[in-house]
Coordinates of C-alpha atoms in Angstrom, one line a residue:
M1 CA 96.9 72.8 85.6
K2 CA 96.8 71.1 88.9
K3 CA 94.0 68.8 90.2
M4 CA 92.5 69.7 93.6
T5 CA 89.2 69.9 95.5
G6 CA 87.0 72.9 95.3
S7 CA 87.9 73.9 98.8
Q8 CA 91.6 73.8 97.9
A9 CA 90.7 75.9 94.8
V10 CA 89.1 78.5 97.2
M11 CA 92.4 78.7 99.1
E12 CA 94.5 78.9 96.0
S13 CA 92.2 81.6 94.5
L14 CA 92.6 83.7 97.7
L15 CA 96.4 83.4 97.5
Q16 CA 96.2 84.5 93.8
E17 CA 94.4 87.7 95.0
G18 CA 97.0 88.4 97.7
V19 CA 94.7 87.6 100.6
D20 CA 96.7 87.2 103.9
T21 CA 93.9 87.4 106.4
I22 CA 90.3 86.0 106.8
F23 CA 87.8 86.8 109.5
G24 CA 85.4 83.9 110.0
Y25 CA 83.4 81.4 111.9
P26 CA 83.1 77.7 110.9
G27 CA 80.0 75.6 110.5
G28 CA 78.7 72.5 108.8
A29 CA 78.1 73.8 105.2
I30 CA 81.6 75.5 105.1
M31 CA 83.5 72.8 106.8
P32 CA 85.3 71.4 103.7
V33 CA 86.8 74.9 103.1
Y34 CA 87.9 75.1 106.8
N35 CA 89.5 71.7 106.4
A36 CA 91.5 73.0 103.4
L37 CA 92.4 76.1 105.4
Y38 CA 94.1 73.9 107.9
D39 CA 96.9 73.3 105.4
Y40 CA 97.2 77.0 104.5
R41 CA 97.7 78.4 108.1
D42 CA 101.2 79.5 107.3
K43 CA 100.0 81.6 104.3
I44 CA 96.6 82.9 105.4
R45 CA 95.9 84.1 108.9
H46 CA 92.4 83.3 110.2
I47 CA 90.8 85.4 112.9
L48 CA 88.1 83.4 114.8
V49 CA 85.4 85.9 115.7
R50 CA 82.6 85.1 118.0
H51 CA 79.7 86.2 115.8
E52 CA 79.4 86.4 112.0
Q53 CA 78.4 90.0 112.1
G54 CA 81.8 90.6 113.8
A55 CA 83.5 88.8 110.9
G56 CA 81.9 91.2 108.4
H57 CA 82.7 94.4 110.4
A58 CA 86.3 93.2 111.0
A59 CA 86.7 92.6 107.3
E60 CA 85.4 96.2 106.8
G61 CA 88.0 97.6 109.2
Y62 CA 90.7 95.6 107.4
A63 CA 89.5 97.0 104.1
R64 CA 89.3 100.5 105.3
M65 CA 93.0 100.4 106.4
T66 CA 94.4 98.6 103.4
G67 CA 92.2 99.5 100.5
K68 CA 92.1 95.8 99.6
P69 CA 88.9 93.7 99.9
G70 CA 88.4 92.3 103.3
V71 CA 87.4 88.6 103.4
A72 CA 84.7 87.1 105.6
L73 CA 84.1 83.3 105.7
V74 CA 81.0 81.8 107.3
T75 CA 78.6 78.9 107.1
S76 CA 75.1 78.7 105.6
G77 CA 71.7 79.7 107.0
P78 CA 72.1 81.7 110.2
G79 CA 75.8 82.1 109.6
A80 CA 75.1 83.8 106.3
T81 CA 72.1 85.8 107.6
N82 CA 74.2 87.0 110.6
L83 CA 76.6 88.6 108.1
V84 CA 73.8 90.6 106.3
T85 CA 74.1 93.7 108.5
A86 CA 77.8 94.0 107.8
I87 CA 77.3 93.5 104.1
A88 CA 74.6 96.3 104.0
D89 CA 77.0 98.5 106.0
A90 CA 79.8 98.0 103.5
M91 CA 77.5 98.6 100.6
L92 CA 76.4 102.0 101.9
D93 CA 80.0 103.1 102.8
S94 CA 81.6 101.8 99.6
V95 CA 83.9 99.3 101.4
P96 CA 85.4 96.4 99.3
M97 CA 84.6 93.0 100.8
V98 CA 84.4 89.4 99.6
C99 CA 82.0 87.4 101.7
I100 CA 82.2 83.6 101.3
T101 CA 79.3 81.6 102.6
G102 CA 78.7 77.9 102.7
Q103 CA 75.5 76.4 101.3
V104 CA 73.8 73.0 101.3
L105 CA 74.3 70.5 98.6
A106 CA 73.2 71.6 95.2
S107 CA 70.8 68.7 95.0
L108 CA 69.0 70.0 98.2
L109 CA 68.6 73.6 97.1
G110 CA 65.0 74.7 97.5
S111 CA 64.1 71.8 99.7
D112 CA 64.3 73.8 103.0
A113 CA 67.2 71.6 104.0
F114 CA 68.9 72.1 107.4
Q115 CA 70.5 75.5 107.6
E116 CA 69.5 76.4 104.1
A117 CA 68.7 80.1 103.4
D118 CA 68.5 81.9 100.1
V119 CA 71.5 84.2 100.8
V120 CA 71.8 85.2 97.2
G121 CA 68.2 86.4 97.1
I122 CA 68.6 88.0 100.5
T123 CA 71.8 89.9 99.6
T124 CA 71.0 90.9 96.0
P125 CA 69.9 94.5 97.0
I126 CA 73.0 95.0 99.3
T127 CA 75.8 93.6 97.3
K128 CA 77.6 95.0 94.2
W129 CA 77.5 91.4 92.8
N130 CA 76.7 88.0 94.2
Y131 CA 76.8 84.5 92.8
Q132 CA 76.0 80.9 93.8
I133 CA 78.7 78.4 92.9
T134 CA 77.3 74.9 92.4
K135 CA 80.3 73.3 90.6
A136 CA 83.9 73.2 91.7
S137 CA 85.1 74.1 88.2
E138 CA 83.5 77.6 88.5
I139 CA 85.6 78.6 91.5
P140 CA 88.7 80.2 89.9
E141 CA 86.7 82.3 87.4
V142 CA 84.1 83.4 89.8
F143 CA 86.6 84.3 92.5
A144 CA 88.6 86.4 90.0
K145 CA 85.4 88.3 89.0
A146 CA 84.5 88.8 92.7
F147 CA 87.7 90.4 93.7
H148 CA 87.8 92.5 90.5
I149 CA 84.3 93.8 91.0
A150 CA 84.7 94.4 94.8
G151 CA 87.9 96.5 94.4
T152 CA 87.4 98.5 91.2
G153 CA 85.1 101.4 90.3
R154 CA 83.1 102.3 93.4
P155 CA 84.2 99.6 95.8
G156 CA 81.6 97.4 97.6
P157 CA 80.8 94.0 98.9
V158 CA 80.3 90.9 96.8
L159 CA 79.1 87.5 98.1
L160 CA 80.0 84.1 96.9
D161 CA 77.7 81.2 98.1
I162 CA 79.3 77.9 97.6
T163 CA 77.3 74.6 97.7
K164 CA 78.9 71.9 99.8
N165 CA 79.3 69.5 96.8
A166 CA 81.3 72.3 94.9
Q167 CA 83.6 72.4 97.9
I168 CA 84.3 68.6 97.8
E169 CA 84.4 67.9 94.0
M170 CA 87.7 67.6 92.2
M171 CA 88.7 70.1 89.5
E172 CA 91.6 71.3 87.5
F173 CA 92.9 74.7 88.8
S174 CA 93.9 77.6 86.6
Y175 CA 93.6 81.2 87.5
K176 CA 93.5 84.5 85.6
K177 CA 93.3 87.7 87.6
A178 CA 91.3 90.9 86.7
P179 CA 89.1 89.3 84.0
Q180 CA 87.3 91.3 81.4
I181 CA 83.6 91.3 82.4
V182 CA 80.9 92.1 79.9
G183 CA 78.9 95.1 81.0
Y184 CA 81.3 96.1 83.7
Q185 CA 83.6 98.9 82.6
P186 CA 84.1 101.5 85.4
N187 CA 85.2 104.8 84.1
T188 CA 88.1 106.4 85.9
A189 CA 89.3 109.1 83.5
P190 CA 87.7 112.5 83.6
N191 CA 86.2 114.3 80.6
D192 CA 88.6 117.0 79.5
R193 CA 85.8 119.5 78.6
Q194 CA 84.1 119.1 82.0
I195 CA 87.4 119.6 83.8
A196 CA 88.0 122.8 81.8
I197 CA 84.5 124.1 82.7
A198 CA 85.1 123.2 86.4
A199 CA 88.4 125.1 86.4
Q200 CA 86.9 128.2 84.8
L201 CA 84.2 128.2 87.5
L202 CA 86.7 127.9 90.3
N203 CA 89.0 130.5 88.8
N204 CA 86.2 133.0 88.7
A205 CA 84.7 132.2 92.0
E206 CA 84.6 134.6 94.9
R207 CA 83.4 132.2 97.6
P208 CA 84.5 128.7 96.5
F209 CA 84.0 125.8 98.9
M210 CA 85.3 122.2 98.6
L211 CA 83.4 119.3 100.1
I212 CA 85.3 116.1 100.5
G213 CA 84.0 112.6 101.3
H214 CA 85.0 109.0 101.6
G215 CA 85.8 108.8 97.9
V216 CA 88.8 111.0 98.5
L217 CA 90.3 108.4 100.9
I218 CA 89.3 105.5 98.7
A219 CA 91.0 107.0 95.6
K220 CA 94.1 108.1 97.7
A221 CA 93.4 111.6 96.4
E222 CA 94.4 113.4 99.7
K223 CA 97.5 115.0 98.1
A224 CA 95.5 116.3 95.2
V225 CA 92.9 117.8 97.5
K226 CA 95.6 119.6 99.4
E227 CA 97.2 120.9 96.2
I228 CA 94.0 122.3 94.9
A229 CA 93.0 123.9 98.2
E230 CA 96.4 125.5 98.6
K231 CA 96.8 126.7 95.0
A232 CA 93.3 128.2 94.8
G233 CA 92.9 129.2 98.4
I234 CA 89.7 127.2 98.8
P235 CA 88.3 126.3 102.3
V236 CA 87.6 122.5 102.7
G237 CA 84.9 120.9 104.6
S238 CA 84.5 117.1 105.2
T239 CA 81.7 114.6 105.5
L240 CA 81.9 112.2 108.4
L241 CA 83.6 109.5 106.3
G242 CA 85.9 112.0 104.7
L243 CA 87.6 113.0 108.0
S244 CA 91.4 112.6 108.0
A245 CA 91.7 113.2 104.3
L246 CA 93.1 116.6 105.2
P247 CA 94.9 117.2 108.5
A248 CA 92.7 118.8 111.1
D249 CA 95.2 121.6 111.7
H250 CA 95.5 122.6 108.0
P251 CA 94.8 126.3 107.7
L252 CA 92.2 125.7 105.0
F253 CA 90.3 122.8 106.7
V254 CA 87.2 124.3 108.2
G255 CA 85.6 121.3 109.8
M256 CA 82.9 118.7 109.4
L257 CA 79.7 119.1 107.5
G258 CA 76.2 118.0 108.5
M259 CA 73.8 117.5 111.3
H260 CA 76.4 117.7 114.1
G261 CA 79.1 119.3 112.1
N262 CA 80.8 122.6 112.7
Y263 CA 78.9 125.9 112.6
G264 CA 80.7 127.7 109.8
P265 CA 80.7 124.9 107.1
N266 CA 76.9 124.5 107.6
V267 CA 75.9 128.2 107.5
L268 CA 78.3 129.1 104.8
T269 CA 77.4 126.3 102.4
N270 CA 74.4 128.5 101.5
Q271 CA 76.7 131.4 100.8
A272 CA 79.3 129.7 98.6
D273 CA 79.1 130.7 94.9
V274 CA 80.9 127.5 93.7
I275 CA 80.9 124.1 95.4
L276 CA 83.4 121.5 94.4
A277 CA 82.1 118.2 95.8
V278 CA 84.5 115.2 95.6
G279 CA 83.7 111.6 96.5
M280 CA 80.6 112.4 98.5
R281 CA 77.0 111.7 97.8
F282 CA 75.1 114.6 99.3
D283 CA 73.6 112.5 102.0
D284 CA 70.6 113.9 103.9
R285 CA 72.7 114.3 107.0
V286 CA 74.9 116.7 105.1
T287 CA 72.3 118.6 103.1
G288 CA 69.5 119.1 105.6
R289 CA 66.4 120.3 103.8
L290 CA 67.2 119.7 100.1
S291 CA 64.9 122.4 98.8
D292 CA 67.1 125.1 100.5
Y293 CA 70.5 123.5 100.0
A294 CA 73.1 125.6 98.1
K295 CA 70.6 127.0 95.6
Q296 CA 72.9 130.0 95.0
A297 CA 76.0 127.9 94.1
K298 CA 77.3 126.3 90.9
I299 CA 77.9 122.7 91.8
I300 CA 80.8 120.7 90.5
H301 CA 80.4 117.0 91.5
I302 CA 83.1 114.5 91.0
D303 CA 82.2 110.8 91.7
I304 CA 83.2 107.5 90.2
D305 CA 79.6 106.2 90.4
P306 CA 77.4 107.9 87.8
A307 CA 74.3 106.9 89.8
E308 CA 75.3 109.5 92.5
L309 CA 75.4 112.4 90.1
N310 CA 72.2 114.4 90.1
K311 CA 70.6 111.9 92.5
N312 CA 70.1 114.3 95.4
V313 CA 71.6 117.6 94.3
L314 CA 71.6 118.8 90.7
S315 CA 75.1 119.4 89.3
D316 CA 76.1 122.1 86.9
V317 CA 79.3 120.2 86.1
P318 CA 79.0 116.4 86.7
I319 CA 82.3 114.5 86.4
V320 CA 82.3 110.7 86.4
A321 CA 85.8 109.8 87.3
D322 CA 88.2 108.5 89.9
A323 CA 88.7 111.3 92.4
K324 CA 92.5 111.3 92.2
E325 CA 92.6 111.4 88.4
A326 CA 90.0 114.2 88.2
L327 CA 91.6 116.4 90.8
T328 CA 95.1 115.8 89.3
A329 CA 93.7 117.0 85.9
L330 CA 91.9 119.9 87.6
V331 CA 94.9 121.2 89.6
A332 CA 96.8 121.8 86.4
K333 CA 94.1 124.2 85.1
I334 CA 93.2 126.2 88.2
K335 CA 94.9 129.5 88.8
K336 CA 96.8 130.6 91.9
N337 CA 94.4 132.5 94.1
A338 CA 93.5 133.4 97.7
H339 CA 90.2 134.0 99.3
K340 CA 91.3 135.4 102.6
K341 CA 88.1 137.3 103.5
W342 CA 86.0 134.2 102.6
V343 CA 88.2 132.0 104.8
E344 CA 88.0 134.6 107.6
Q345 CA 84.2 134.2 107.6
F346 CA 84.6 130.5 108.5
R347 CA 87.0 131.5 111.3
A348 CA 84.6 134.0 112.7
F349 CA 82.0 131.2 113.0
D350 CA 84.7 129.0 114.6
K351 CA 85.2 131.6 117.3
E352 CA 81.4 131.8 118.0
E353 CA 81.1 128.0 118.1
F354 CA 84.1 127.8 120.5
E355 CA 82.7 130.3 122.9
K356 CA 79.1 128.9 122.9
V357 CA 79.9 125.2 122.7
I358 CA 83.5 123.9 122.5
R359 CA 85.1 125.8 125.4
H360 CA 82.4 124.6 127.9
E361 CA 82.4 121.0 126.6
T362 CA 86.1 120.5 126.6
H363 CA 87.0 122.5 129.7
P364 CA 84.1 122.2 132.1
E365 CA 84.9 123.9 135.4
E366 CA 82.9 121.4 137.5
G367 CA 80.4 118.5 137.4
E368 CA 80.7 115.2 135.6
I369 CA 83.3 114.4 132.9
T370 CA 82.0 115.3 129.4
M371 CA 82.5 113.1 126.3
A372 CA 84.1 116.0 124.5
E373 CA 86.6 116.5 127.4
A374 CA 87.6 112.9 127.3
V375 CA 88.0 112.8 123.5
A376 CA 89.9 116.1 123.3
M377 CA 92.3 114.9 125.9
L378 CA 92.8 111.7 124.0
S379 CA 93.5 113.6 120.8
K380 CA 96.1 115.7 122.6
K381 CA 97.8 112.7 124.2
T382 CA 98.0 110.8 120.8
K383 CA 98.9 114.0 118.8
G384 CA 96.1 113.0 116.4
E385 CA 98.2 110.1 115.1
A386 CA 96.0 107.2 116.3
V387 CA 93.4 105.4 114.2
V388 CA 90.0 106.1 115.9
V389 CA 87.2 103.6 115.2
S390 CA 84.0 104.9 116.6
D391 CA 80.6 103.2 117.0
V392 CA 77.3 104.9 116.4
G393 CA 75.5 107.4 118.6
Q394 CA 76.5 110.6 120.5
H395 CA 80.0 109.3 121.1
Q396 CA 80.4 108.9 117.3
M397 CA 79.7 112.6 116.7
I398 CA 81.8 113.6 119.7
A399 CA 84.7 111.6 118.3
A400 CA 84.3 113.1 114.9
R401 CA 84.2 116.6 116.3
Y402 CA 86.9 116.5 119.0
Y403 CA 89.5 114.0 117.8
K404 CA 91.8 115.9 115.5
P405 CA 93.5 113.5 113.1
E406 CA 96.8 114.5 111.6
K407 CA 97.4 111.3 109.6
T408 CA 95.3 110.0 106.7
D409 CA 93.0 107.0 107.2
S410 CA 92.6 107.8 110.9
Y411 CA 88.8 107.9 111.4
I412 CA 86.7 104.8 110.7
T413 CA 83.0 104.6 111.5
S414 CA 79.7 103.3 110.1
G415 CA 78.3 106.2 108.1
G416 CA 75.4 105.3 105.8
L417 CA 73.8 102.5 107.8
G418 CA 74.7 103.8 111.2
T419 CA 75.4 100.3 112.7
M420 CA 75.6 100.0 116.4
G421 CA 78.1 97.3 117.3
F422 CA 80.4 98.3 114.5
A423 CA 83.4 99.6 116.3
L424 CA 84.9 96.7 118.3
P425 CA 85.1 94.2 115.4
A426 CA 86.1 96.9 112.9
A427 CA 88.9 98.0 115.2
I428 CA 90.1 94.4 115.3
G429 CA 90.2 94.4 111.5
A430 CA 92.0 97.8 111.4
K431 CA 94.6 96.7 114.0
V432 CA 95.3 93.4 112.1
A433 CA 95.8 95.4 108.9
A434 CA 98.0 98.1 110.5
P435 CA 99.7 96.6 113.6
E436 CA 102.2 99.4 113.7
R437 CA 99.5 102.0 114.3
E438 CA 97.6 102.8 117.6
V439 CA 94.0 101.7 117.1
I440 CA 91.5 103.1 119.6
A441 CA 87.8 102.1 119.6
I442 CA 85.5 104.8 121.0
I443 CA 82.2 103.2 121.9
G444 CA 79.0 104.1 123.8
D445 CA 77.7 101.9 126.5
G446 CA 74.7 100.8 124.4
S447 CA 76.7 100.1 121.3
F448 CA 79.3 98.1 123.2
Q449 CA 76.8 95.6 124.2
M450 CA 75.8 94.9 120.6
N451 CA 79.0 93.0 119.9
I452 CA 80.6 92.7 123.3
Q453 CA 81.5 89.0 122.7
E454 CA 84.4 90.2 120.4
L455 CA 86.4 90.9 123.5
A456 CA 87.2 87.1 123.3
T457 CA 88.6 87.6 119.8
L458 CA 90.9 90.3 121.1
A459 CA 92.1 88.1 123.9
Q460 CA 92.6 85.0 121.9
D461 CA 94.7 86.6 119.2
D462 CA 96.3 89.2 121.5
I463 CA 95.2 92.1 119.2
A464 CA 96.2 95.3 121.0
V465 CA 93.2 97.4 120.4
K466 CA 92.5 100.0 123.0
I467 CA 88.8 100.4 123.9
I468 CA 87.2 103.5 125.5
I469 CA 83.6 103.2 126.6
L470 CA 81.9 106.6 127.1
N471 CA 79.2 105.5 129.5
N472 CA 76.3 107.8 130.2
N473 CA 73.9 104.9 131.0
Y474 CA 71.6 106.0 128.2
L475 CA 71.0 105.4 124.5
G476 CA 72.3 108.9 124.3
M477 CA 71.4 110.0 120.8
V478 CA 67.8 108.8 121.1
R479 CA 67.5 110.4 124.5
Q480 CA 68.8 113.8 123.1
W481 CA 66.1 113.7 120.4
Q482 CA 63.4 112.7 123.0
Q483 CA 64.5 115.6 125.1
L484 CA 64.5 118.2 122.3
F485 CA 61.6 117.1 120.2
F486 CA 59.4 114.7 122.3
D487 CA 59.0 116.8 125.5
K488 CA 61.5 114.7 127.5
R489 CA 59.4 111.6 127.2
Y490 CA 62.3 109.2 127.7
S491 CA 60.9 106.1 126.2
F492 CA 63.1 103.0 126.8
V493 CA 66.5 104.7 126.6
D494 CA 67.6 104.2 130.2
L495 CA 70.2 101.4 130.5
K496 CA 71.0 99.3 133.4
N497 CA 74.5 98.3 132.3
P498 CA 76.8 95.5 133.5
D499 CA 80.0 96.1 135.3
F500 CA 82.1 96.6 132.1
V501 CA 85.4 96.3 133.9
A502 CA 84.4 92.9 135.4
V503 CA 83.0 91.7 132.1
S504 CA 86.2 92.8 130.3
R505 CA 88.4 91.1 132.8
G506 CA 86.2 88.0 132.4
F507 CA 87.3 88.0 128.8
Y508 CA 91.0 88.3 129.9
V509 CA 91.2 91.9 128.7
D510 CA 92.7 94.4 131.1
A511 CA 90.3 97.1 132.2
E512 CA 89.8 100.0 134.6
K513 CA 87.2 102.7 135.2
A514 CA 87.4 106.5 135.6
N515 CA 84.4 108.3 137.0
K516 CA 86.2 111.4 138.4
R517 CA 87.9 114.2 136.5
E518 CA 91.1 113.8 138.5
Q519 CA 91.4 110.2 137.4
L520 CA 91.0 110.8 133.7
S521 CA 94.4 111.9 132.5
K522 CA 96.4 109.1 134.2
A523 CA 93.8 106.5 133.2
L524 CA 94.3 107.5 129.6
D525 CA 98.1 107.4 130.0
R526 CA 97.9 103.8 131.3
L527 CA 95.6 102.7 128.5
L528 CA 97.9 104.2 125.8
A529 CA 101.0 102.7 127.5
S530 CA 99.6 99.2 127.4
T531 CA 101.0 96.8 124.8
K532 CA 98.0 94.4 125.1
P533 CA 94.3 94.8 124.4
A534 CA 92.9 97.0 127.1
L535 CA 89.6 98.8 128.1
L536 CA 88.9 102.1 129.9
E537 CA 85.4 102.9 131.0
I538 CA 84.8 106.6 131.4
V539 CA 81.6 107.6 133.2
V540 CA 80.4 110.8 131.5
K541 CA 77.7 113.4 132.0
K542 CA 74.4 111.5 131.9
E543 CA 72.3 114.0 130.0
G544 CA 74.9 115.7 127.8
N545 CA 73.8 116.9 124.4
I546 CA 75.7 117.5 121.2
F547 CA 75.7 120.8 119.5
P548 CA 75.8 122.3 116.9
M549 CA 72.8 120.5 115.5
V550 CA 70.8 120.7 112.3
P551 CA 67.3 119.5 113.2
T552 CA 65.6 117.0 110.9
G553 CA 63.8 119.0 108.1
A554 CA 65.8 122.2 108.7
S555 CA 68.1 123.9 106.4
V556 CA 71.8 123.7 107.0
E557 CA 71.9 127.4 107.7
E558 CA 69.4 126.9 110.5
V559 CA 72.0 125.0 112.5
R560 CA 71.5 125.4 116.3
L561 CA 74.3 126.1 118.8
E562 CA 72.0 125.3 121.8

């Protein structure tokens, strides 16, 4: 055992867990840890963000690309509370993250000391686990627990709040990874009997339908999904966060589920006789009106979190297991089959959707540039091989619908929390994690201004993220709802935006603007050819709407094309 300060023990613990990157912002209560970090700069890269929320989302982007817990390091009080939104975002989207916050001296806890906030109390509902370290001797054991909990079972964020005295005190360092934790035993292996029942249902099905979610990507179960789909001839639909688990051009991939998903998957959900749901939680944006959701179908639900089974939709065959392990067991028991007429029904709906929506949106004959047109052109130019990180709003749904990923882990967004301001910092984290891949942030003009300061992070660290702003000078999603459901009473959604090109250049990030159709293709070429961080503002149709759409309170089969 080696004697060292608590702050040095933090660094050594991070190295034991294989951490190579931290996203953070220093301050008084975390300064001893930053002092120790100075001596570890050759082993751990620190990305200095410009706001603590940015640190959290960057850690999320890093985690989404690597599967490892992303690490955020911030100070106490406002530093910790600024991180809260990103923590909640990670919790809802099952993203592994270890958040380290500084805290006042243990002797001052509860005294309303300068920059004291009860971050443990604040984050208890939005973390998988949190803990306040008040003694340096606790650090190795607590860090080992934190990383183990964050990255196993259903992943999620954990928070470690370290008092300043614990950072300064001397201690003897000894580390043991992956500890046994009483009461924490995530199950990964499927029940053989349940797998057999599921296989029998699928073998006898006439209209089977597989729904895949983020859990497929987390479990690295993409190959198993493909094997089952191809062996049994099952059409596959994806949730927003499940996109890219199956290539967009796969003959059995039928599109995205949910409120702005594709026409066929929504309508035909209520005609399937067996639904195999994997790593998805039947979110309200997927199910629409629950009382009318898939009542005719036998439901097989695979999820590693038992709390998700029977929470929203009752399962006939609930399987608590790791998605990859469950699907691998299932593929051995299902029979070779084909459901050509059933798949053809999806394709018939595809044709109707194309004629009524897609063709006009992606190939407008005149007028303003459309968001769909821009994203479809981007998809073609990148051959679906880029990592797209989208923010939240109309552009998010457009990116999900019209960017066609051909590689896994290619679509990153904020799903459950729907956090505006997510994309720019998350793209930073994704690019740091996968520098060999093209990372493109697709952002609306409203969302971009939520964390616009992270342009400085891009410039300082020369992180070659490409940014596309789809600018309609509106809070577009809210405006669409106000148009359709509130008699066009546009209440506080009209934006007077800054000159995004000038702002970007002010942050030393190259930028240009395209506001005419004839400019679009070459502007995208220049953006993609850049080897540095760069921004392209595309001025799009001001009052464009997104269809299909399942209105709130409607059944999925009541999806509207106009």
